[in-house]
PDB file of C-alpha atoms in Angstrom:
ATOM      1  CA  MET A   1     137.123 -42.461 -25.886  1.00  0.00           C
ATOM      2  CA  SER A   2     133.916 -40.502 -26.077  1.00  0.00           C
ATOM      3  CA  ASP A   3     132.528 -38.675 -23.093  1.00  0.00           C
ATOM      4  CA  PHE A   4     130.934 -40.964 -20.592  1.00  0.00           C
ATOM      5  CA  SER A   5     128.284 -40.130 -18.069  1.00  0.00           C
ATOM      6  CA  LEU A   6     126.985 -42.538 -15.496  1.00  0.00           C
ATOM      7  CA  HIS A   7     123.262 -43.004 -14.952  1.00  0.00           C
ATOM      8  CA  PRO A   8     122.328 -41.389 -11.614  1.00  0.00           C
ATOM      9  CA  ARG A   9     120.757 -44.560 -10.272  1.00  0.00           C
ATOM     10  CA  LEU A  10     123.931 -46.563 -10.906  1.00  0.00           C
ATOM     11  CA  ALA A  11     125.932 -43.757  -9.304  1.00  0.00           C
ATOM     12  CA  ALA A  12     123.694 -43.803  -6.227  1.00  0.00           C
ATOM     13  CA  ASP A  13     123.598 -47.573  -5.743  1.00  0.00           C
ATOM     14  CA  SER A  14     127.270 -48.418  -6.258  1.00  0.00           C
ATOM     15  CA  LEU A  15     130.836 -47.366  -5.453  1.00  0.00           C
ATOM     16  CA  HIS A  16     133.586 -46.587  -7.937  1.00  0.00           C
ATOM     17  CA  ILE A  17     136.339 -49.199  -7.975  1.00  0.00           C
ATOM     18  CA  ALA A  18     138.376 -48.866 -11.154  1.00  0.00           C
ATOM     19  CA  ASP A  19     138.351 -47.769 -14.778  1.00  0.00           C
ATOM     20  CA  LEU A  20     139.377 -50.569 -17.146  1.00  0.00           C
ATOM     21  CA  PRO A  21     140.102 -49.997 -20.838  1.00  0.00           C
ATOM     22  CA  LEU A  22     136.405 -50.371 -21.612  1.00  0.00           C
ATOM     23  CA  CYS A  23     134.401 -50.553 -18.413  1.00  0.00           C
ATOM     24  CA  GLN A  24     134.058 -48.663 -15.210  1.00  0.00           C
ATOM     25  CA  VAL A  25     133.989 -51.252 -12.434  1.00  0.00           C
ATOM     26  CA  ARG A  26     131.567 -50.427  -9.625  1.00  0.00           C
ATOM     27  CA  LEU A  27     130.741 -52.294  -6.421  1.00  0.00           C
ATOM     28  CA  MET A  28     127.059 -52.524  -5.562  1.00  0.00           C
ATOM     29  CA  ASN A  29     126.688 -51.050  -2.104  1.00  0.00           C
ATOM     30  CA  ASP A  30     125.137 -54.207  -0.745  1.00  0.00           C
ATOM     31  CA  ALA A  31     127.315 -56.248   1.573  1.00  0.00           C
ATOM     32  CA  ARG A  32     125.064 -59.318   1.221  1.00  0.00           C
ATOM     33  CA  TYR A  33     126.780 -60.250  -2.054  1.00  0.00           C
ATOM     34  CA  ALA A  34     130.085 -59.804  -3.858  1.00  0.00           C
ATOM     35  CA  TRP A  35     128.305 -57.904  -6.622  1.00  0.00           C
ATOM     36  CA  LEU A  36     129.985 -55.797  -9.271  1.00  0.00           C
ATOM     37  CA  VAL A  37     128.522 -53.783 -12.095  1.00  0.00           C
ATOM     38  CA  LEU A  38     130.619 -53.147 -15.200  1.00  0.00           C
ATOM     39  CA  VAL A  39     129.577 -50.117 -17.201  1.00  0.00           C
ATOM     40  CA  PRO A  40     131.100 -49.620 -20.659  1.00  0.00           C
ATOM     41  CA  ARG A  41     132.529 -46.103 -20.749  1.00  0.00           C
ATOM     42  CA  ARG A  42     130.666 -45.170 -23.878  1.00  0.00           C
ATOM     43  CA  ASP A  43     127.650 -42.916 -24.182  1.00  0.00           C
ATOM     44  CA  GLU A  44     124.277 -43.790 -25.696  1.00  0.00           C
ATOM     45  CA  ILE A  45     124.719 -47.550 -25.404  1.00  0.00           C
ATOM     46  CA  ARG A  46     121.715 -49.614 -24.354  1.00  0.00           C
ATOM     47  CA  GLU A  47     122.414 -53.051 -25.769  1.00  0.00           C
ATOM     48  CA  VAL A  48     125.539 -55.163 -26.073  1.00  0.00           C
ATOM     49  CA  TYR A  49     125.127 -55.126 -29.836  1.00  0.00           C
ATOM     50  CA  ASP A  50     125.254 -51.306 -29.843  1.00  0.00           C
ATOM     51  CA  LEU A  51     128.965 -51.649 -28.986  1.00  0.00           C
ATOM     52  CA  SER A  52     131.563 -52.196 -31.702  1.00  0.00           C
ATOM     53  CA  ALA A  53     132.734 -55.780 -32.153  1.00  0.00           C
ATOM     54  CA  ASP A  54     136.029 -54.928 -30.436  1.00  0.00           C
ATOM     55  CA  ASP A  55     134.223 -53.359 -27.487  1.00  0.00           C
ATOM     56  CA  GLN A  56     131.903 -56.346 -27.194  1.00  0.00           C
ATOM     57  CA  ALA A  57     134.877 -58.682 -26.983  1.00  0.00           C
ATOM     58  CA  ARG A  58     136.500 -56.397 -24.422  1.00  0.00           C
ATOM     59  CA  LEU A  59     133.327 -56.308 -22.321  1.00  0.00           C
ATOM     60  CA  TRP A  60     133.144 -60.073 -22.020  1.00  0.00           C
ATOM     61  CA  GLN A  61     136.871 -60.364 -21.437  1.00  0.00           C
ATOM     62  CA  GLU A  62     136.861 -57.830 -18.617  1.00  0.00           C
ATOM     63  CA  ALA A  63     133.764 -59.345 -17.005  1.00  0.00           C
ATOM     64  CA  THR A  64     134.935 -62.925 -17.271  1.00  0.00           C
ATOM     65  CA  ALA A  65     138.475 -62.294 -16.026  1.00  0.00           C
ATOM     66  CA  LEU A  66     137.218 -60.281 -13.081  1.00  0.00           C
ATOM     67  CA  GLY A  67     134.403 -62.695 -12.326  1.00  0.00           C
ATOM     68  CA  LYS A  68     136.744 -65.672 -12.346  1.00  0.00           C
ATOM     69  CA  ALA A  69     139.148 -63.955  -9.935  1.00  0.00           C
ATOM     70  CA  LEU A  70     136.310 -62.904  -7.637  1.00  0.00           C
ATOM     71  CA  MET A  71     134.862 -66.429  -7.639  1.00  0.00           C
ATOM     72  CA  ALA A  72     138.249 -67.714  -6.473  1.00  0.00           C
ATOM     73  CA  ALA A  73     138.711 -64.977  -3.870  1.00  0.00           C
ATOM     74  CA  LYS A  74     135.243 -65.507  -2.393  1.00  0.00           C
ATOM     75  CA  ALA A  75     135.061 -69.285  -2.871  1.00  0.00           C
ATOM     76  CA  GLY A  76     131.831 -68.804  -4.796  1.00  0.00           C
ATOM     77  CA  ASP A  77     129.482 -71.553  -5.895  1.00  0.00           C
ATOM     78  CA  LYS A  78     128.203 -69.896  -9.076  1.00  0.00           C
ATOM     79  CA  LEU A  79     128.952 -66.787 -11.060  1.00  0.00           C
ATOM     80  CA  ASN A  80     125.952 -64.841 -12.326  1.00  0.00           C
ATOM     81  CA  LEU A  81     126.552 -62.612 -15.348  1.00  0.00           C
ATOM     82  CA  ALA A  82     123.626 -60.558 -16.583  1.00  0.00           C
ATOM     83  CA  THR A  83     122.619 -57.537 -18.586  1.00  0.00           C
ATOM     84  CA  LEU A  84     119.049 -56.735 -17.629  1.00  0.00           C
ATOM     85  CA  GLY A  85     118.716 -52.957 -17.660  1.00  0.00           C
ATOM     86  CA  ASN A  86     114.956 -52.848 -17.539  1.00  0.00           C
ATOM     87  CA  MET A  87     115.138 -50.055 -14.968  1.00  0.00           C
ATOM     88  CA  VAL A  88     118.407 -48.361 -15.942  1.00  0.00           C
ATOM     89  CA  PRO A  89     118.695 -48.149 -19.726  1.00  0.00           C
ATOM     90  CA  GLN A  90     122.458 -47.484 -19.791  1.00  0.00           C
ATOM     91  CA  LEU A  91     124.181 -50.755 -20.621  1.00  0.00           C
ATOM     92  CA  HIS A  92     125.648 -52.372 -17.521  1.00  0.00           C
ATOM     93  CA  LEU A  93     126.709 -55.919 -16.817  1.00  0.00           C
ATOM     94  CA  HIS A  94     126.116 -57.508 -13.417  1.00  0.00           C
ATOM     95  CA  VAL A  95     128.879 -59.796 -12.144  1.00  0.00           C
ATOM     96  CA  ILE A  96     127.728 -61.532  -8.983  1.00  0.00           C
ATOM     97  CA  VAL A  97     129.349 -64.284  -6.944  1.00  0.00           C
ATOM     98  CA  ARG A  98     126.669 -66.527  -5.510  1.00  0.00           C
ATOM     99  CA  HIS A  99     126.857 -68.883  -2.570  1.00  0.00           C
ATOM    100  CA  GLN A 100     124.504 -71.714  -1.761  1.00  0.00           C
ATOM    101  CA  GLY A 101     122.406 -70.365   1.067  1.00  0.00           C
ATOM    102  CA  ASP A 102     122.888 -66.676   0.320  1.00  0.00           C
ATOM    103  CA  GLU A 103     119.789 -64.587   0.919  1.00  0.00           C
ATOM    104  CA  ALA A 104     118.308 -65.011  -2.559  1.00  0.00           C
ATOM    105  CA  TRP A 105     119.681 -68.478  -3.389  1.00  0.00           C
ATOM    106  CA  PRO A 106     118.794 -70.158  -5.709  1.00  0.00           C
ATOM    107  CA  GLY A 107     116.726 -67.276  -7.123  1.00  0.00           C
ATOM    108  CA  PRO A 108     118.212 -64.187  -8.740  1.00  0.00           C
ATOM    109  CA  VAL A 109     119.351 -61.360  -6.463  1.00  0.00           C
ATOM    110  CA  TRP A 110     117.394 -58.520  -8.020  1.00  0.00           C
ATOM    111  CA  GLY A 111     114.477 -57.207  -6.031  1.00  0.00           C
ATOM    112  CA  GLN A 112     115.045 -59.548  -3.090  1.00  0.00           C
ATOM    113  CA  GLY A 113     115.048 -57.870   0.309  1.00  0.00           C
ATOM    114  CA  GLN A 114     116.871 -54.675   1.152  1.00  0.00           C
ATOM    115  CA  ALA A 115     120.451 -53.778   0.298  1.00  0.00           C
ATOM    116  CA  VAL A 116     122.795 -53.751   3.304  1.00  0.00           C
ATOM    117  CA  PRO A 117     125.281 -50.897   2.781  1.00  0.00           C
ATOM    118  CA  TYR A 118     128.923 -51.665   3.506  1.00  0.00           C
ATOM    119  CA  GLU A 119     130.372 -50.470   6.800  1.00  0.00           C
ATOM    120  CA  ALA A 120     133.693 -48.655   6.472  1.00  0.00           C
ATOM    121  CA  LYS A 121     135.834 -51.616   7.531  1.00  0.00           C
ATOM    122  CA  GLN A 122     133.984 -54.044   5.275  1.00  0.00           C
ATOM    123  CA  GLU A 123     134.257 -51.660   2.377  1.00  0.00           C
ATOM    124  CA  ALA A 124     138.013 -51.276   2.877  1.00  0.00           C
ATOM    125  CA  ALA A 125     138.422 -55.060   2.965  1.00  0.00           C
ATOM    126  CA  MET A 126     136.336 -55.448  -0.193  1.00  0.00           C
ATOM    127  CA  ARG A 127     138.393 -52.794  -1.960  1.00  0.00           C
ATOM    128  CA  ASP A 128     141.556 -54.708  -1.034  1.00  0.00           C
ATOM    129  CA  CYS A 129     140.017 -57.918  -2.323  1.00  0.00           C
ATOM    130  CA  LEU A 130     139.011 -56.272  -5.597  1.00  0.00           C
ATOM    131  CA  ARG A 131     142.460 -54.755  -6.074  1.00  0.00           C
ATOM    132  CA  ASN A 132     143.873 -58.274  -5.812  1.00  0.00           C
ATOM    133  CA  CYS A 133     141.222 -59.615  -8.189  1.00  0.00           C
ATOM    134  CA  LEU A 134     142.042 -56.987 -10.801  1.00  0.00           C
ATOM    135  CA  GLU A 135     145.683 -58.048 -10.576  1.00  0.00           C
ATOM    136  CA  ALA A 136     144.857 -61.748 -10.674  1.00  0.00           C
ATOM    137  CA  GLY A 137     142.645 -61.164 -13.714  1.00  0.00           C
ATOM    138  CA  GLY A 138     145.402 -59.297 -15.545  1.00  0.00           C
ATOM    139  CA  LEU A 139     143.309 -56.116 -15.434  1.00  0.00           C
ATOM    140  CA  ALA A 140     145.390 -53.912 -13.124  1.00  0.00           C
TER     141      ALA A 140
ATOM    142  CA  MET B   1     133.193 -81.857 -30.649  1.00  0.00           C
ATOM    143  CA  SER B   2     132.989 -83.780 -27.429  1.00  0.00           C
ATOM    144  CA  ASP B   3     129.869 -85.618 -26.382  1.00  0.00           C
ATOM    145  CA  PHE B   4     127.152 -83.337 -25.150  1.00  0.00           C
ATOM    146  CA  SER B   5     124.296 -84.200 -22.872  1.00  0.00           C
ATOM    147  CA  LEU B   6     121.562 -81.808 -21.918  1.00  0.00           C
ATOM    148  CA  HIS B   7     120.521 -81.366 -18.307  1.00  0.00           C
ATOM    149  CA  PRO B   8     117.084 -82.998 -17.841  1.00  0.00           C
ATOM    150  CA  ARG B   9     115.529 -79.834 -16.464  1.00  0.00           C
ATOM    151  CA  LEU B  10     116.585 -77.817 -19.516  1.00  0.00           C
ATOM    152  CA  ALA B  11     115.287 -80.617 -21.721  1.00  0.00           C
ATOM    153  CA  ALA B  12     111.929 -80.594 -19.934  1.00  0.00           C
ATOM    154  CA  ASP B  13     111.417 -76.825 -19.896  1.00  0.00           C
ATOM    155  CA  SER B  14     112.425 -75.973 -23.450  1.00  0.00           C
ATOM    156  CA  LEU B  15     112.135 -76.994 -27.095  1.00  0.00           C
ATOM    157  CA  HIS B  16     114.976 -77.760 -29.491  1.00  0.00           C
ATOM    158  CA  ILE B  17     115.370 -75.129 -32.196  1.00  0.00           C
ATOM    159  CA  ALA B  18     118.819 -75.451 -33.785  1.00  0.00           C
ATOM    160  CA  ASP B  19     122.399 -76.519 -33.265  1.00  0.00           C
ATOM    161  CA  LEU B  20     124.877 -73.709 -33.928  1.00  0.00           C
ATOM    162  CA  PRO B  21     128.638 -74.250 -34.151  1.00  0.00           C
ATOM    163  CA  LEU B  22     128.888 -73.897 -30.368  1.00  0.00           C
ATOM    164  CA  CYS B  23     125.439 -73.737 -28.832  1.00  0.00           C
ATOM    165  CA  GLN B  24     122.230 -75.647 -28.936  1.00  0.00           C
ATOM    166  CA  VAL B  25     119.452 -73.071 -29.252  1.00  0.00           C
ATOM    167  CA  ARG B  26     116.349 -73.917 -27.248  1.00  0.00           C
ATOM    168  CA  LEU B  27     113.059 -72.078 -26.844  1.00  0.00           C
ATOM    169  CA  MET B  28     111.698 -71.868 -23.324  1.00  0.00           C
ATOM    170  CA  ASN B  29     108.225 -73.357 -23.441  1.00  0.00           C
ATOM    171  CA  ASP B  30     106.649 -70.212 -22.066  1.00  0.00           C
ATOM    172  CA  ALA B  31     104.659 -68.161 -24.529  1.00  0.00           C
ATOM    173  CA  ARG B  32     104.667 -65.109 -22.241  1.00  0.00           C
ATOM    174  CA  TYR B  33     108.133 -64.149 -23.493  1.00  0.00           C
ATOM    175  CA  ALA B  34     110.385 -64.570 -26.524  1.00  0.00           C
ATOM    176  CA  TRP B  35     112.887 -66.464 -24.386  1.00  0.00           C
ATOM    177  CA  LEU B  36     115.750 -68.558 -25.693  1.00  0.00           C
ATOM    178  CA  VAL B  37     118.358 -70.562 -23.871  1.00  0.00           C
ATOM    179  CA  LEU B  38     121.724 -71.179 -25.519  1.00  0.00           C
ATOM    180  CA  VAL B  39     123.573 -74.209 -24.227  1.00  0.00           C
ATOM    181  CA  PRO B  40     127.209 -74.681 -25.265  1.00  0.00           C
ATOM    182  CA  ARG B  41     127.512 -78.190 -26.684  1.00  0.00           C
ATOM    183  CA  ARG B  42     130.366 -79.117 -24.405  1.00  0.00           C
ATOM    184  CA  ASP B  43     130.263 -81.378 -21.375  1.00  0.00           C
ATOM    185  CA  GLU B  44     131.302 -80.520 -17.840  1.00  0.00           C
ATOM    186  CA  ILE B  45     131.050 -76.760 -18.296  1.00  0.00           C
ATOM    187  CA  ARG B  46     129.590 -74.721 -15.455  1.00  0.00           C
ATOM    188  CA  GLU B  47     131.058 -71.264 -15.943  1.00  0.00           C
ATOM    189  CA  VAL B  48     131.785 -69.146 -18.989  1.00  0.00           C
ATOM    190  CA  TYR B  49     135.458 -69.168 -18.063  1.00  0.00           C
ATOM    191  CA  ASP B  50     135.503 -72.986 -18.209  1.00  0.00           C
ATOM    192  CA  LEU B  51     135.161 -72.619 -21.985  1.00  0.00           C
ATOM    193  CA  SER B  52     138.194 -72.050 -24.183  1.00  0.00           C
ATOM    194  CA  ALA B  53     138.794 -68.461 -25.270  1.00  0.00           C
ATOM    195  CA  ASP B  54     137.552 -69.311 -28.757  1.00  0.00           C
ATOM    196  CA  ASP B  55     134.389 -70.890 -27.390  1.00  0.00           C
ATOM    197  CA  GLN B  56     133.759 -67.903 -25.113  1.00  0.00           C
ATOM    198  CA  ALA B  57     133.958 -65.567 -28.086  1.00  0.00           C
ATOM    199  CA  ARG B  58     131.664 -67.851 -30.049  1.00  0.00           C
ATOM    200  CA  LEU B  59     129.127 -67.980 -27.204  1.00  0.00           C
ATOM    201  CA  TRP B  60     128.798 -64.195 -27.046  1.00  0.00           C
ATOM    202  CA  GLN B  61     128.737 -63.894 -30.819  1.00  0.00           C
ATOM    203  CA  GLU B  62     125.948 -66.452 -31.212  1.00  0.00           C
ATOM    204  CA  ALA B  63     123.917 -64.957 -28.351  1.00  0.00           C
ATOM    205  CA  THR B  64     124.314 -61.364 -29.470  1.00  0.00           C
ATOM    206  CA  ALA B  65     123.577 -61.982 -33.151  1.00  0.00           C
ATOM    207  CA  LEU B  66     120.502 -64.024 -32.324  1.00  0.00           C
ATOM    208  CA  GLY B  67     119.341 -61.628 -29.613  1.00  0.00           C
ATOM    209  CA  LYS B  68     119.674 -58.643 -31.921  1.00  0.00           C
ATOM    210  CA  ALA B  69     117.633 -60.350 -34.630  1.00  0.00           C
ATOM    211  CA  LEU B  70     114.968 -61.424 -32.153  1.00  0.00           C
ATOM    212  CA  MET B  71     114.741 -57.906 -30.694  1.00  0.00           C
ATOM    213  CA  ALA B  72     114.059 -56.609 -34.202  1.00  0.00           C
ATOM    214  CA  ALA B  73     111.554 -59.353 -35.032  1.00  0.00           C
ATOM    215  CA  LYS B  74     109.613 -58.853 -31.803  1.00  0.00           C
ATOM    216  CA  ALA B  75     110.043 -55.066 -31.526  1.00  0.00           C
ATOM    217  CA  GLY B  76     111.505 -55.563 -28.065  1.00  0.00           C
ATOM    218  CA  ASP B  77     112.254 -52.809 -25.580  1.00  0.00           C
ATOM    219  CA  LYS B  78     115.244 -54.464 -23.889  1.00  0.00           C
ATOM    220  CA  LEU B  79     117.319 -57.571 -24.366  1.00  0.00           C
ATOM    221  CA  ASN B  80     118.172 -59.524 -21.231  1.00  0.00           C
ATOM    222  CA  LEU B  81     121.263 -61.753 -21.416  1.00  0.00           C
ATOM    223  CA  ALA B  82     122.101 -63.813 -18.355  1.00  0.00           C
ATOM    224  CA  THR B  83     123.947 -66.823 -17.098  1.00  0.00           C
ATOM    225  CA  LEU B  84     122.512 -67.652 -13.703  1.00  0.00           C
ATOM    226  CA  GLY B  85     122.516 -71.414 -13.372  1.00  0.00           C
ATOM    227  CA  ASN B  86     121.904 -71.549  -9.666  1.00  0.00           C
ATOM    228  CA  MET B  87     119.392 -74.358 -10.217  1.00  0.00           C
ATOM    229  CA  VAL B  88     120.811 -76.038 -13.334  1.00  0.00           C
ATOM    230  CA  PRO B  89     124.590 -76.225 -13.092  1.00  0.00           C
ATOM    231  CA  GLN B  90     125.168 -76.863 -16.812  1.00  0.00           C
ATOM    232  CA  LEU B  91     126.215 -73.579 -18.408  1.00  0.00           C
ATOM    233  CA  HIS B  92     123.343 -71.981 -20.276  1.00  0.00           C
ATOM    234  CA  LEU B  93     122.760 -68.430 -21.412  1.00  0.00           C
ATOM    235  CA  HIS B  94     119.319 -66.855 -21.277  1.00  0.00           C
ATOM    236  CA  VAL B  95     118.419 -64.560 -24.184  1.00  0.00           C
ATOM    237  CA  ILE B  96     115.118 -62.833 -23.464  1.00  0.00           C
ATOM    238  CA  VAL B  97     113.313 -60.090 -25.346  1.00  0.00           C
ATOM    239  CA  ARG B  98     111.511 -57.865 -22.878  1.00  0.00           C
ATOM    240  CA  HIS B  99     108.621 -55.510 -23.439  1.00  0.00           C
ATOM    241  CA  GLN B 100     107.482 -52.695 -21.215  1.00  0.00           C
ATOM    242  CA  GLY B 101     104.388 -54.055 -19.547  1.00  0.00           C
ATOM    243  CA  ASP B 102     105.222 -57.742 -19.930  1.00  0.00           C
ATOM    244  CA  GLU B 103     104.209 -59.859 -16.953  1.00  0.00           C
ATOM    245  CA  ALA B 104     107.442 -59.424 -15.001  1.00  0.00           C
ATOM    246  CA  TRP B 105     108.438 -55.952 -16.231  1.00  0.00           C
ATOM    247  CA  PRO B 106     110.615 -54.285 -15.013  1.00  0.00           C
ATOM    248  CA  GLY B 107     111.742 -57.153 -12.801  1.00  0.00           C
ATOM    249  CA  PRO B 108     113.561 -60.220 -14.058  1.00  0.00           C
ATOM    250  CA  VAL B 109     111.478 -63.054 -15.507  1.00  0.00           C
ATOM    251  CA  TRP B 110     112.772 -65.907 -13.377  1.00  0.00           C
ATOM    252  CA  GLY B 111     110.408 -67.241 -10.748  1.00  0.00           C
ATOM    253  CA  GLN B 112     107.556 -64.905 -11.718  1.00  0.00           C
ATOM    254  CA  GLY B 113     104.211 -66.596 -12.210  1.00  0.00           C
ATOM    255  CA  GLN B 114     103.647 -69.791 -14.149  1.00  0.00           C
ATOM    256  CA  ALA B 115     104.978 -70.669 -17.572  1.00  0.00           C
ATOM    257  CA  VAL B 116     102.327 -70.698 -20.305  1.00  0.00           C
ATOM    258  CA  PRO B 117     103.196 -73.532 -22.713  1.00  0.00           C
ATOM    259  CA  TYR B 118     102.970 -72.766 -26.419  1.00  0.00           C
ATOM    260  CA  GLU B 119      99.924 -73.960 -28.304  1.00  0.00           C
ATOM    261  CA  ALA B 120     100.706 -75.766 -31.557  1.00  0.00           C
ATOM    262  CA  LYS B 121      99.938 -72.796 -33.814  1.00  0.00           C
ATOM    263  CA  GLN B 122     101.905 -70.360 -31.666  1.00  0.00           C
ATOM    264  CA  GLU B 123     104.834 -72.728 -31.559  1.00  0.00           C
ATOM    265  CA  ALA B 124     104.846 -73.096 -35.337  1.00  0.00           C
ATOM    266  CA  ALA B 125     104.805 -69.311 -35.732  1.00  0.00           C
ATOM    267  CA  MET B 126     107.635 -68.915 -33.249  1.00  0.00           C
ATOM    268  CA  ARG B 127     109.688 -71.564 -35.052  1.00  0.00           C
ATOM    269  CA  ASP B 128     109.198 -69.640 -38.302  1.00  0.00           C
ATOM    270  CA  CYS B 129     110.235 -66.428 -36.589  1.00  0.00           C
ATOM    271  CA  LEU B 130     113.350 -68.054 -35.146  1.00  0.00           C
ATOM    272  CA  ARG B 131     114.311 -69.558 -38.508  1.00  0.00           C
ATOM    273  CA  ASN B 132     114.222 -66.036 -39.931  1.00  0.00           C
ATOM    274  CA  CYS B 133     116.201 -64.693 -36.962  1.00  0.00           C
ATOM    275  CA  LEU B 134     118.905 -67.300 -37.431  1.00  0.00           C
ATOM    276  CA  GLU B 135     119.202 -66.232 -41.060  1.00  0.00           C
ATOM    277  CA  ALA B 136     119.156 -62.521 -40.215  1.00  0.00           C
ATOM    278  CA  GLY B 137     121.871 -63.109 -37.607  1.00  0.00           C
ATOM    279  CA  GLY B 138     124.068 -64.958 -40.083  1.00  0.00           C
ATOM    280  CA  LEU B 139     123.686 -68.139 -38.035  1.00  0.00           C
ATOM    281  CA  ALA B 140     121.710 -70.347 -40.436  1.00  0.00           C
TER     282      ALA B 140
END
């Protein structure tokens, strides 16, 4: 494992949840959505294809297993998976559970309205939920 | 291979390019971006995790190899990969080469402005480019 440093904007916008074999799992601090960001713990990576083939496979496996568990836990209507990174060059994968009628539905969530930071109780509940999801996804 | 039918909205908005082992490659008919959509040729699939493990691996491999080649061909600044599907439930993966200063930069492309359909000459050039990308990505 090489050193890994998190882009300051990702650090500011999200909360640390867990370190998986490849990715750091972070919760976007926006209670409007169940919205995770997975950041491969490798330096100098901008694109998925900059990762080794093994790491690429691990990225998708971690994202898909966690996304599936979170969809079940939150009774989601659609899972959005996306690497955009036009603002933050460090590779990061968005994993977002969408519900019909959520604030941005059916559009994408980025740039829509203002983030609503978690209150302490909500955050604790979400951390519990995510702990269960990591177990359900075979990632804990 | 099971039967495969394409959602009418995907059929209307994009042009057939190639059939890979898993995905049908389609070009969004919007000359503002080098924007592909990969549609797994399986029926009744909404989420990545509805695919078999082998098909999931194949999906990422096809998307990443093609995206990498297209980034090189178009001298892109960032590759966007995304499964959203809030409007079209059939699983499809967006593969979009972004440039600093493109119409939606740095925001996401969806829902920004009006698509600009390809003119015949542009479309022919893009088909040539994509044929070369498929070869460069080991997909042809």
